[in-house]
Amino acid sequence: MTALVESRIAVPEAVLEDLRTRLRATRWPDELADARGRWGPRRELVERLCARWAEGYDWRRTEARLNAYPQFETVIDGQKIHFLWVRSTASRGVPLLLTHGWPGSVVEFLDVIEPLAHPGASGAPDAIGFDLVIPSLPGYGFSGPTSESGWNLQRIARAWQALMARLGYSRYGAQGGDYGSMVSARLALLAPDEMIGLHLNMALVPRSIGELSELEQADLKDVVTFLKTGSAYQVIQGRAPQTVAYGLSDSPAGLAGWILDKFERWSEHDGEPEQAIDRDRLLDNLTVYWVTNTINSSMRLYAEAQLVDDFGPTREKVSVPTGIAIFPKEMFRYPRAWLEQAFNLVHYRRMARGGHFAAMEEPDLLVDDVRQFFGGLPQRDAVGLLAAEGSR
């Protein structure tokens, strides 16, 4: 099947009511007062989020917001792929593939769609615009669970190449963080002649040598701290995702605790993650995982990637022109010299604020950097492709 089928999200009310019932019946774990927050998210924080999820949160509002954009399904390599396809109204621009990561979803990008696709209506009439293709990773969200093993980063990159060809784009850019960064970098290696540019808000590189500034030393110290104290989930999800999936698929409070831990650790705030990301936006993301029952298949990507020893940096240098935005709370902040060894780095910017979930935390900063990067590429690559591809 190579057809594109128009799609809309319509979660049955019974699924939402079951969610609320489960939340109200949560059996909460104990918590040591002298260890609160040390070994996982604070109980008070998870309880507060779940109380909102059960009583005041409105999924239908987010569902309507998603359904305001054209959505499609197609089958690639035997797997359903769901994606938003928002075509630009700008007079110049490029097709851009936006890829989320874990524990994210397509709702990460809700606040960047309008300014990227319709810069004139967003107060930037002279800015470059983008035809946006925003898929859910295989095994994530509305793409549904994967039905067979083997869906690793390379296979997803091949699927993305097939998706863009199916949509009629022979030249395009890619942007991503987290797994979106890893998939996009592998796509750049797979299809360098198709890629106009690669923009990342998380860039992974092999360790190198050389003198480091004080700032770079501090950055690497944070990387080491994360690997020592914040990466246990990678081991669990890389080796035994099915084990924890029984609890996370059955208990929305368990799911909330597992995912909220990452938003609390990886976003920039003064103790409350809602300072960085609105509480209902956190619940939007959680609800996508819950109503699609994809927490297990999403975690499997860690096992799939590690099984073929292809998790993290690419093994080859990316030749595609690359722009990298470094947000201060991003856990992987590598020296520029290391990045230049791994990528054809033509644009580098340290941001004033924000963390790992850039599109949710600081959408304006991310939009501005994406525009600067693609707008600064050689004229023949950066403009006019929308009309050339016939995407009007």
mmCIF file of C-alpha atoms in Angstrom:
data_model
loop_
_atom_site.group_PDB
_atom_site.id
_atom_site.type_symbol
_atom_site.label_atom_id
_atom_site.label_comp_id
_atom_site.label_asym_id
_atom_site.label_seq_id
_atom_site.Cartn_x
_atom_site.Cartn_y
_atom_site.Cartn_z
ATOM 1 C CA MET A 1 0.000 0.000 0.000
ATOM 2 C CA THR A 2 1.482 3.320 -1.078
ATOM 3 C CA ALA A 3 -1.674 5.417 -0.911
ATOM 4 C CA LEU A 4 -2.092 8.424 1.325
ATOM 5 C CA VAL A 5 -5.280 8.162 3.354
ATOM 6 C CA GLU A 6 -6.701 11.273 4.982
ATOM 7 C CA SER A 7 -6.965 10.858 8.722
ATOM 8 C CA ARG A 8 -8.526 12.481 11.766
ATOM 9 C CA ILE A 9 -7.994 11.808 15.439
ATOM 10 C CA ALA A 10 -11.138 10.738 17.292
ATOM 11 C CA VAL A 11 -10.447 9.115 20.642
ATOM 12 C CA PRO A 12 -13.550 7.223 21.855
ATOM 13 C CA GLU A 13 -15.127 8.801 24.910
ATOM 14 C CA ALA A 14 -15.063 5.407 26.632
ATOM 15 C CA VAL A 15 -11.245 5.443 26.459
ATOM 16 C CA LEU A 16 -11.116 8.862 28.126
ATOM 17 C CA GLU A 17 -13.593 7.854 30.819
ATOM 18 C CA ASP A 18 -11.606 4.689 31.547
ATOM 19 C CA LEU A 19 -8.508 6.873 31.898
ATOM 20 C CA ARG A 20 -10.232 9.094 34.442
ATOM 21 C CA THR A 21 -11.539 6.090 36.367
ATOM 22 C CA ARG A 22 -8.071 4.574 36.612
ATOM 23 C CA LEU A 23 -6.586 7.873 37.762
ATOM 24 C CA ARG A 24 -9.164 8.227 40.541
ATOM 25 C CA ALA A 25 -8.366 4.703 41.764
ATOM 26 C CA THR A 26 -4.581 5.154 41.877
ATOM 27 C CA ARG A 27 -2.744 3.452 44.713
ATOM 28 C CA TRP A 28 0.152 5.779 45.488
ATOM 29 C CA PRO A 29 3.594 4.606 46.615
ATOM 30 C CA ASP A 30 5.209 5.786 49.819
ATOM 31 C CA GLU A 31 7.871 8.487 49.748
ATOM 32 C CA LEU A 32 10.727 9.142 52.144
ATOM 33 C CA ALA A 33 10.723 12.730 53.361
ATOM 34 C CA ASP A 34 14.519 12.922 53.416
ATOM 35 C CA ALA A 35 14.837 11.525 49.877
ATOM 36 C CA ARG A 36 12.020 13.402 48.179
ATOM 37 C CA GLY A 37 12.871 13.970 44.520
ATOM 38 C CA ARG A 38 16.233 12.186 44.746
ATOM 39 C CA TRP A 39 15.168 8.850 43.267
ATOM 40 C CA GLY A 40 12.377 9.990 40.992
ATOM 41 C CA PRO A 41 9.743 12.699 40.648
ATOM 42 C CA ARG A 42 8.180 13.944 43.871
ATOM 43 C CA ARG A 43 4.908 12.270 44.735
ATOM 44 C CA GLU A 44 3.228 15.659 45.236
ATOM 45 C CA LEU A 45 4.188 16.642 41.692
ATOM 46 C CA VAL A 46 2.798 13.468 40.127
ATOM 47 C CA GLU A 47 -0.349 13.596 42.270
ATOM 48 C CA ARG A 48 -1.027 17.177 41.201
ATOM 49 C CA LEU A 49 -0.579 16.331 37.534
ATOM 50 C CA CYS A 50 -2.819 13.269 37.779
ATOM 51 C CA ALA A 51 -5.523 15.211 39.639
ATOM 52 C CA ARG A 52 -5.648 17.638 36.742
ATOM 53 C CA TRP A 53 -5.640 14.750 34.256
ATOM 54 C CA ALA A 54 -8.623 13.159 35.988
ATOM 55 C CA GLU A 55 -10.803 16.187 36.675
ATOM 56 C CA GLY A 56 -9.955 19.321 34.711
ATOM 57 C CA TYR A 57 -7.964 18.419 31.616
ATOM 58 C CA ASP A 58 -9.715 18.611 28.221
ATOM 59 C CA TRP A 59 -8.226 16.300 25.584
ATOM 60 C CA ARG A 60 -10.884 17.358 23.062
ATOM 61 C CA ARG A 61 -9.345 20.811 22.831
ATOM 62 C CA THR A 62 -6.001 19.363 21.799
ATOM 63 C CA GLU A 63 -7.666 16.846 19.523
ATOM 64 C CA ALA A 64 -9.420 19.719 17.733
ATOM 65 C CA ARG A 65 -6.156 21.611 17.465
ATOM 66 C CA LEU A 66 -4.457 18.639 15.834
ATOM 67 C CA ASN A 67 -7.445 18.056 13.548
ATOM 68 C CA ALA A 68 -7.211 21.644 12.336
ATOM 69 C CA TYR A 69 -4.205 20.482 10.293
ATOM 70 C CA PRO A 70 -4.264 18.039 7.367
ATOM 71 C CA GLN A 71 -3.353 14.549 8.549
ATOM 72 C CA PHE A 72 -2.643 11.400 6.625
ATOM 73 C CA GLU A 73 -1.772 7.756 7.067
ATOM 74 C CA THR A 74 0.309 5.597 4.788
ATOM 75 C CA VAL A 75 2.036 2.239 5.060
ATOM 76 C CA ILE A 76 5.807 2.065 4.620
ATOM 77 C CA ASP A 77 7.711 -1.198 4.964
ATOM 78 C CA GLY A 78 4.642 -2.783 6.513
ATOM 79 C CA GLN A 79 4.190 -0.138 9.201
ATOM 80 C CA LYS A 80 1.445 2.457 9.460
ATOM 81 C CA ILE A 81 2.851 5.979 9.531
ATOM 82 C CA HIS A 82 0.637 8.849 10.660
ATOM 83 C CA PHE A 83 1.733 12.402 9.878
ATOM 84 C CA LEU A 84 0.643 16.015 9.738
ATOM 85 C CA TRP A 85 1.279 17.731 6.398
ATOM 86 C CA VAL A 86 1.023 21.482 6.652
ATOM 87 C CA ARG A 87 1.888 23.306 3.444
ATOM 88 C CA SER A 88 3.284 26.793 3.540
ATOM 89 C CA THR A 89 1.661 30.012 2.382
ATOM 90 C CA ALA A 90 5.064 31.697 2.057
ATOM 91 C CA SER A 91 6.387 32.817 -1.308
ATOM 92 C CA ARG A 92 9.716 31.128 -0.675
ATOM 93 C CA GLY A 93 10.689 28.202 1.432
ATOM 94 C CA VAL A 94 11.611 24.549 1.763
ATOM 95 C CA PRO A 95 9.966 21.263 2.691
ATOM 96 C CA LEU A 96 10.943 20.414 6.256
ATOM 97 C CA LEU A 97 10.659 17.075 8.044
ATOM 98 C CA LEU A 98 10.164 17.527 11.801
ATOM 99 C CA THR A 99 10.870 14.465 13.945
ATOM 100 C CA HIS A 100 10.125 14.166 17.663
ATOM 101 C CA GLY A 101 11.851 11.923 20.186
ATOM 102 C CA TRP A 102 11.159 9.965 23.374
ATOM 103 C CA PRO A 103 9.212 10.634 25.551
ATOM 104 C CA GLY A 104 7.748 13.134 23.111
ATOM 105 C CA SER A 105 5.176 13.099 20.340
ATOM 106 C CA VAL A 106 3.880 15.273 17.527
ATOM 107 C CA VAL A 107 2.246 17.569 20.094
ATOM 108 C CA GLU A 108 5.765 18.852 20.830
ATOM 109 C CA PHE A 109 5.533 20.859 17.609
ATOM 110 C CA LEU A 110 2.105 22.453 18.031
ATOM 111 C CA ASP A 111 3.506 25.881 18.888
ATOM 112 C CA VAL A 112 5.979 26.007 15.988
ATOM 113 C CA ILE A 113 3.684 24.947 13.154
ATOM 114 C CA GLU A 114 2.065 28.304 12.436
ATOM 115 C CA PRO A 115 5.209 30.481 12.491
ATOM 116 C CA LEU A 116 7.184 27.999 10.400
ATOM 117 C CA ALA A 117 4.482 27.310 7.812
ATOM 118 C CA HIS A 118 2.825 30.741 7.706
ATOM 119 C CA PRO A 119 5.427 33.362 8.650
ATOM 120 C CA GLY A 120 3.411 36.245 7.184
ATOM 121 C CA ALA A 121 0.401 35.516 9.366
ATOM 122 C CA SER A 122 2.751 35.145 12.334
ATOM 123 C CA GLY A 123 4.258 38.609 12.032
ATOM 124 C CA ALA A 124 7.320 37.752 9.907
ATOM 125 C CA PRO A 125 6.329 38.456 6.292
ATOM 126 C CA ASP A 126 9.921 38.382 5.032
ATOM 127 C CA ALA A 127 10.857 35.109 6.722
ATOM 128 C CA ILE A 128 11.392 31.871 4.897
ATOM 129 C CA GLY A 129 8.476 29.413 5.137
ATOM 130 C CA PHE A 130 8.285 25.646 5.331
ATOM 131 C CA ASP A 131 6.108 22.838 4.073
ATOM 132 C CA LEU A 132 5.975 20.802 7.275
ATOM 133 C CA VAL A 133 5.860 17.018 7.367
ATOM 134 C CA ILE A 134 5.467 15.905 10.992
ATOM 135 C CA PRO A 135 5.259 12.112 11.415
ATOM 136 C CA SER A 136 4.839 10.058 14.552
ATOM 137 C CA LEU A 137 7.796 7.709 14.860
ATOM 138 C CA PRO A 138 6.956 4.050 14.161
ATOM 139 C CA GLY A 139 5.676 2.629 17.425
ATOM 140 C CA TYR A 140 4.750 6.055 18.761
ATOM 141 C CA GLY A 141 1.425 7.801 19.113
ATOM 142 C CA PHE A 142 -0.881 7.763 16.147
ATOM 143 C CA SER A 143 1.461 5.637 14.031
ATOM 144 C CA GLY A 144 0.464 2.879 16.453
ATOM 145 C CA PRO A 145 2.553 0.048 17.880
ATOM 146 C CA THR A 146 5.105 -1.641 15.672
ATOM 147 C CA SER A 147 4.017 -5.161 14.740
ATOM 148 C CA GLU A 148 7.439 -6.729 14.191
ATOM 149 C CA SER A 149 10.985 -6.314 15.427
ATOM 150 C CA GLY A 150 13.674 -4.512 13.463
ATOM 151 C CA TRP A 151 12.407 -0.942 13.646
ATOM 152 C CA ASN A 152 15.727 0.692 14.499
ATOM 153 C CA LEU A 153 17.095 4.127 13.619
ATOM 154 C CA GLN A 154 18.366 3.130 10.175
ATOM 155 C CA ARG A 155 15.038 1.584 9.225
ATOM 156 C CA ILE A 156 13.182 4.700 10.339
ATOM 157 C CA ALA A 157 15.548 6.878 8.285
ATOM 158 C CA ARG A 158 14.773 4.731 5.220
ATOM 159 C CA ALA A 159 11.062 5.083 5.955
ATOM 160 C CA TRP A 160 11.398 8.870 6.178
ATOM 161 C CA GLN A 161 13.191 8.928 2.838
ATOM 162 C CA ALA A 162 10.355 6.890 1.322
ATOM 163 C CA LEU A 163 7.753 9.172 2.932
ATOM 164 C CA MET A 164 9.255 12.338 1.480
ATOM 165 C CA ALA A 165 9.492 10.724 -1.963
ATOM 166 C CA ARG A 166 5.869 9.612 -1.676
ATOM 167 C CA LEU A 167 4.875 13.210 -0.977
ATOM 168 C CA GLY A 168 6.718 14.384 -4.089
ATOM 169 C CA TYR A 169 9.713 16.036 -2.419
ATOM 170 C CA SER A 170 13.073 15.323 -4.023
ATOM 171 C CA ARG A 171 14.845 17.998 -1.921
ATOM 172 C CA TYR A 172 14.054 18.809 1.688
ATOM 173 C CA GLY A 173 15.451 19.681 5.098
ATOM 174 C CA ALA A 174 15.182 17.879 8.415
ATOM 175 C CA GLN A 175 14.994 19.047 12.012
ATOM 176 C CA GLY A 176 14.927 17.193 15.294
ATOM 177 C CA GLY A 177 16.054 16.652 18.853
ATOM 178 C CA ASP A 178 16.434 13.471 20.887
ATOM 179 C CA TYR A 179 15.560 10.532 18.601
ATOM 180 C CA GLY A 180 14.546 13.130 16.027
ATOM 181 C CA SER A 181 18.189 14.176 15.965
ATOM 182 C CA MET A 182 19.485 10.625 15.602
ATOM 183 C CA VAL A 183 17.029 9.701 12.843
ATOM 184 C CA SER A 184 17.602 12.956 10.968
ATOM 185 C CA ALA A 185 21.391 12.547 11.097
ATOM 186 C CA ARG A 186 21.089 9.030 9.710
ATOM 187 C CA LEU A 187 18.771 10.303 6.995
ATOM 188 C CA ALA A 188 21.442 12.858 6.080
ATOM 189 C CA LEU A 189 23.954 10.024 5.655
ATOM 190 C CA LEU A 190 21.463 7.912 3.719
ATOM 191 C CA ALA A 191 20.304 10.634 1.327
ATOM 192 C CA PRO A 192 22.841 13.497 1.266
ATOM 193 C CA ASP A 193 21.865 14.552 -2.256
ATOM 194 C CA GLU A 194 18.250 14.979 -1.184
ATOM 195 C CA MET A 195 18.947 16.889 2.009
ATOM 196 C CA ILE A 196 19.138 20.667 1.800
ATOM 197 C CA GLY A 197 20.160 21.060 5.396
ATOM 198 C CA LEU A 198 20.048 19.432 8.806
ATOM 199 C CA HIS A 199 19.037 21.371 11.928
ATOM 200 C CA LEU A 200 19.438 19.802 15.366
ATOM 201 C CA ASN A 201 18.657 20.921 18.880
ATOM 202 C CA MET A 202 20.480 17.891 20.281
ATOM 203 C CA ALA A 203 23.664 16.725 18.604
ATOM 204 C CA LEU A 204 25.563 13.590 19.601
ATOM 205 C CA VAL A 205 29.220 13.061 18.741
ATOM 206 C CA PRO A 206 31.986 10.595 19.626
ATOM 207 C CA ARG A 207 34.385 11.672 22.357
ATOM 208 C CA SER A 208 37.442 13.537 21.079
ATOM 209 C CA ILE A 209 40.554 15.216 22.464
ATOM 210 C CA GLY A 210 41.874 18.766 22.577
ATOM 211 C CA GLU A 211 41.867 21.815 24.785
ATOM 212 C CA LEU A 212 38.535 22.890 26.207
ATOM 213 C CA SER A 213 37.274 26.215 27.460
ATOM 214 C CA GLU A 214 35.864 26.518 30.975
ATOM 215 C CA LEU A 215 32.362 26.555 29.516
ATOM 216 C CA GLU A 216 33.026 23.411 27.479
ATOM 217 C CA GLN A 217 34.474 21.670 30.535
ATOM 218 C CA ALA A 218 31.304 22.523 32.475
ATOM 219 C CA ASP A 219 29.188 21.231 29.595
ATOM 220 C CA LEU A 220 31.017 17.910 29.552
ATOM 221 C CA LYS A 221 30.764 17.617 33.323
ATOM 222 C CA ASP A 222 26.973 17.825 32.938
ATOM 223 C CA VAL A 223 27.080 15.116 30.258
ATOM 224 C CA VAL A 224 29.017 12.827 32.607
ATOM 225 C CA THR A 225 26.599 13.560 35.463
ATOM 226 C CA PHE A 226 23.642 12.677 33.248
ATOM 227 C CA LEU A 227 25.212 9.414 32.137
ATOM 228 C CA LYS A 228 25.961 8.460 35.750
ATOM 229 C CA THR A 229 22.741 9.531 37.438
ATOM 230 C CA GLY A 230 20.053 10.126 34.808
ATOM 231 C CA SER A 231 20.342 7.402 32.194
ATOM 232 C CA ALA A 232 19.051 4.323 34.034
ATOM 233 C CA TYR A 233 15.921 4.417 31.860
ATOM 234 C CA GLN A 234 18.116 3.818 28.785
ATOM 235 C CA VAL A 235 19.385 0.567 30.311
ATOM 236 C CA ILE A 236 15.903 -0.604 31.275
ATOM 237 C CA GLN A 237 14.293 0.353 27.968
ATOM 238 C CA GLY A 238 17.259 -1.008 26.038
ATOM 239 C CA ARG A 239 17.210 -4.406 27.731
ATOM 240 C CA ALA A 240 13.799 -5.077 29.273
ATOM 241 C CA PRO A 241 11.139 -2.693 27.940
ATOM 242 C CA GLN A 242 8.436 -5.341 28.161
ATOM 243 C CA THR A 243 8.991 -5.684 31.908
ATOM 244 C CA VAL A 244 8.102 -2.121 32.828
ATOM 245 C CA ALA A 245 5.468 -1.884 30.063
ATOM 246 C CA TYR A 246 2.992 -3.994 32.054
ATOM 247 C CA GLY A 247 2.755 -1.338 34.737
ATOM 248 C CA LEU A 248 2.995 1.693 32.453
ATOM 249 C CA SER A 249 0.323 0.378 30.074
ATOM 250 C CA ASP A 250 -2.066 -0.393 32.934
ATOM 251 C CA SER A 251 -1.592 2.610 35.226
ATOM 252 C CA PRO A 252 -1.835 6.173 33.924
ATOM 253 C CA ALA A 253 -0.265 7.376 37.177
ATOM 254 C CA GLY A 254 2.658 5.027 36.552
ATOM 255 C CA LEU A 255 2.965 6.354 33.015
ATOM 256 C CA ALA A 256 2.856 9.918 34.334
ATOM 257 C CA GLY A 257 5.603 9.258 36.857
ATOM 258 C CA TRP A 258 7.848 7.553 34.300
ATOM 259 C CA ILE A 259 7.543 10.314 31.704
ATOM 260 C CA LEU A 260 7.293 13.290 34.053
ATOM 261 C CA ASP A 261 10.662 12.297 35.494
ATOM 262 C CA LYS A 262 12.235 13.153 32.128
ATOM 263 C CA PHE A 263 10.431 16.466 31.720
ATOM 264 C CA GLU A 264 11.414 17.433 35.258
ATOM 265 C CA ARG A 265 15.085 16.547 34.770
ATOM 266 C CA TRP A 266 15.570 17.785 31.223
ATOM 267 C CA SER A 267 13.702 21.107 31.060
ATOM 268 C CA GLU A 268 14.815 24.441 32.490
ATOM 269 C CA HIS A 269 12.960 25.523 35.629
ATOM 270 C CA ASP A 270 13.424 26.314 39.307
ATOM 271 C CA GLY A 271 11.926 23.153 40.730
ATOM 272 C CA GLU A 272 8.570 22.981 38.968
ATOM 273 C CA PRO A 273 8.498 21.621 35.376
ATOM 274 C CA GLU A 274 5.286 23.561 34.763
ATOM 275 C CA GLN A 275 7.427 26.691 34.787
ATOM 276 C CA ALA A 276 8.969 25.421 31.558
ATOM 277 C CA ILE A 277 6.012 23.636 29.965
ATOM 278 C CA ASP A 278 2.357 24.292 30.671
ATOM 279 C CA ARG A 279 0.711 21.528 32.707
ATOM 280 C CA ASP A 280 -1.910 20.813 30.050
ATOM 281 C CA ARG A 281 0.813 20.524 27.409
ATOM 282 C CA LEU A 282 2.471 17.880 29.568
ATOM 283 C CA LEU A 283 -0.884 16.117 29.734
ATOM 284 C CA ASP A 284 -1.342 16.412 25.969
ATOM 285 C CA ASN A 285 1.826 14.413 25.528
ATOM 286 C CA LEU A 286 0.898 11.849 28.174
ATOM 287 C CA THR A 287 -2.558 11.410 26.684
ATOM 288 C CA VAL A 288 -1.134 10.607 23.260
ATOM 289 C CA TYR A 289 0.825 7.725 24.771
ATOM 290 C CA TRP A 290 -2.144 6.540 26.822
ATOM 291 C CA VAL A 291 -4.920 6.570 24.212
ATOM 292 C CA THR A 292 -2.721 4.887 21.592
ATOM 293 C CA ASN A 293 -1.236 2.371 24.081
ATOM 294 C CA THR A 294 2.223 2.919 22.617
ATOM 295 C CA ILE A 295 4.452 3.294 25.661
ATOM 296 C CA ASN A 296 5.767 -0.250 25.201
ATOM 297 C CA SER A 297 6.472 0.052 21.479
ATOM 298 C CA SER A 298 8.014 3.495 21.967
ATOM 299 C CA MET A 299 10.428 2.143 24.570
ATOM 300 C CA ARG A 300 11.296 -0.766 22.251
ATOM 301 C CA LEU A 301 13.205 1.650 20.026
ATOM 302 C CA TYR A 302 15.948 1.695 22.676
ATOM 303 C CA ALA A 303 16.220 -2.086 22.509
ATOM 304 C CA GLU A 304 16.097 -2.110 18.706
ATOM 305 C CA ALA A 305 18.830 0.537 18.390
ATOM 306 C CA GLN A 306 21.107 -1.058 20.962
ATOM 307 C CA LEU A 307 20.595 -4.524 19.475
ATOM 308 C CA VAL A 308 22.317 -3.425 16.258
ATOM 309 C CA ASP A 309 24.832 -1.218 18.120
ATOM 310 C CA ASP A 310 23.488 1.946 16.501
ATOM 311 C CA PHE A 311 22.410 4.157 19.379
ATOM 312 C CA GLY A 312 23.708 7.702 19.743
ATOM 313 C CA PRO A 313 26.237 9.311 17.380
ATOM 314 C CA THR A 314 26.578 8.345 13.749
ATOM 315 C CA ARG A 315 29.716 6.462 12.734
ATOM 316 C CA GLU A 316 30.427 8.709 9.744
ATOM 317 C CA LYS A 317 30.708 12.454 9.339
ATOM 318 C CA VAL A 318 27.541 14.105 8.062
ATOM 319 C CA SER A 319 28.333 16.057 4.882
ATOM 320 C CA VAL A 320 24.974 17.831 4.687
ATOM 321 C CA PRO A 321 25.156 21.491 5.843
ATOM 322 C CA THR A 322 24.225 21.385 9.517
ATOM 323 C CA GLY A 323 22.916 23.917 12.003
ATOM 324 C CA ILE A 324 23.010 23.185 15.726
ATOM 325 C CA ALA A 325 21.208 25.085 18.473
ATOM 326 C CA ILE A 326 22.546 24.413 21.979
ATOM 327 C CA PHE A 327 19.983 25.026 24.721
ATOM 328 C CA PRO A 328 21.481 25.496 28.205
ATOM 329 C CA LYS A 329 19.542 22.693 29.922
ATOM 330 C CA GLU A 330 20.083 20.177 27.107
ATOM 331 C CA MET A 331 21.933 17.298 28.726
ATOM 332 C CA PHE A 332 24.257 16.698 25.756
ATOM 333 C CA ARG A 333 26.258 19.855 25.101
ATOM 334 C CA TYR A 334 29.457 19.002 23.267
ATOM 335 C CA PRO A 335 32.371 21.283 22.296
ATOM 336 C CA ARG A 336 32.045 23.022 18.972
ATOM 337 C CA ALA A 337 35.314 21.482 17.760
ATOM 338 C CA TRP A 338 33.870 18.018 18.359
ATOM 339 C CA LEU A 339 30.691 18.923 16.510
ATOM 340 C CA GLU A 340 32.734 20.172 13.554
ATOM 341 C CA GLN A 341 34.427 16.772 13.338
ATOM 342 C CA ALA A 342 31.067 14.985 13.172
ATOM 343 C CA PHE A 343 29.013 17.409 11.042
ATOM 344 C CA ASN A 344 29.457 19.881 8.203
ATOM 345 C CA LEU A 345 28.726 22.615 10.727
ATOM 346 C CA VAL A 346 27.768 25.894 9.057
ATOM 347 C CA HIS A 347 25.556 27.345 11.806
ATOM 348 C CA TYR A 348 26.087 27.150 15.580
ATOM 349 C CA ARG A 349 24.215 29.041 18.264
ATOM 350 C CA ARG A 350 24.110 28.857 22.034
ATOM 351 C CA MET A 351 20.633 29.779 23.191
ATOM 352 C CA ALA A 352 19.860 32.003 26.159
ATOM 353 C CA ARG A 353 17.372 29.673 27.805
ATOM 354 C CA GLY A 354 15.535 26.391 27.395
ATOM 355 C CA GLY A 355 16.166 22.687 27.654
ATOM 356 C CA HIS A 356 15.766 19.353 25.917
ATOM 357 C CA PHE A 357 12.173 19.914 24.769
ATOM 358 C CA ALA A 358 12.968 23.032 22.753
ATOM 359 C CA ALA A 359 9.800 23.183 20.649
ATOM 360 C CA MET A 360 7.662 23.079 23.806
ATOM 361 C CA GLU A 361 9.833 25.169 26.123
ATOM 362 C CA GLU A 362 11.080 27.898 23.804
ATOM 363 C CA PRO A 363 9.194 27.682 20.498
ATOM 364 C CA ASP A 364 10.052 31.265 19.494
ATOM 365 C CA LEU A 365 13.783 30.691 19.920
ATOM 366 C CA LEU A 366 13.657 27.437 17.985
ATOM 367 C CA VAL A 367 11.619 28.950 15.151
ATOM 368 C CA ASP A 368 14.024 31.868 14.869
ATOM 369 C CA ASP A 369 17.044 29.578 14.693
ATOM 370 C CA VAL A 370 15.471 27.266 12.117
ATOM 371 C CA ARG A 371 14.626 30.288 9.961
ATOM 372 C CA GLN A 372 18.146 31.711 10.317
ATOM 373 C CA PHE A 373 19.782 28.434 9.403
ATOM 374 C CA PHE A 374 17.732 27.566 6.335
ATOM 375 C CA GLY A 375 17.488 31.199 5.263
ATOM 376 C CA GLY A 376 21.271 31.463 5.405
ATOM 377 C CA LEU A 377 21.966 28.493 3.147
ATOM 378 C CA PRO A 378 23.028 29.185 -0.464
ATOM 379 C CA GLN A 379 20.168 30.691 -2.445
ATOM 380 C CA ARG A 380 19.806 27.738 -4.759
ATOM 381 C CA ASP A 381 19.259 25.414 -1.796
ATOM 382 C CA ALA A 382 17.259 27.552 0.599
ATOM 383 C CA VAL A 383 14.509 29.103 -1.461
ATOM 384 C CA GLY A 384 12.046 28.378 -4.200
ATOM 385 C CA LEU A 385 11.733 24.664 -3.570
ATOM 386 C CA LEU A 386 8.075 24.754 -2.644
ATOM 387 C CA ALA A 387 7.099 25.997 -6.062
ATOM 388 C CA ALA A 388 9.670 23.774 -7.756
ATOM 389 C CA GLU A 389 8.248 20.686 -6.072
ATOM 390 C CA GLY A 390 4.745 21.611 -7.105
ATOM 391 C CA SER A 391 3.582 21.489 -3.497
ATOM 392 C CA ARG A 392 1.149 24.328 -3.931
#
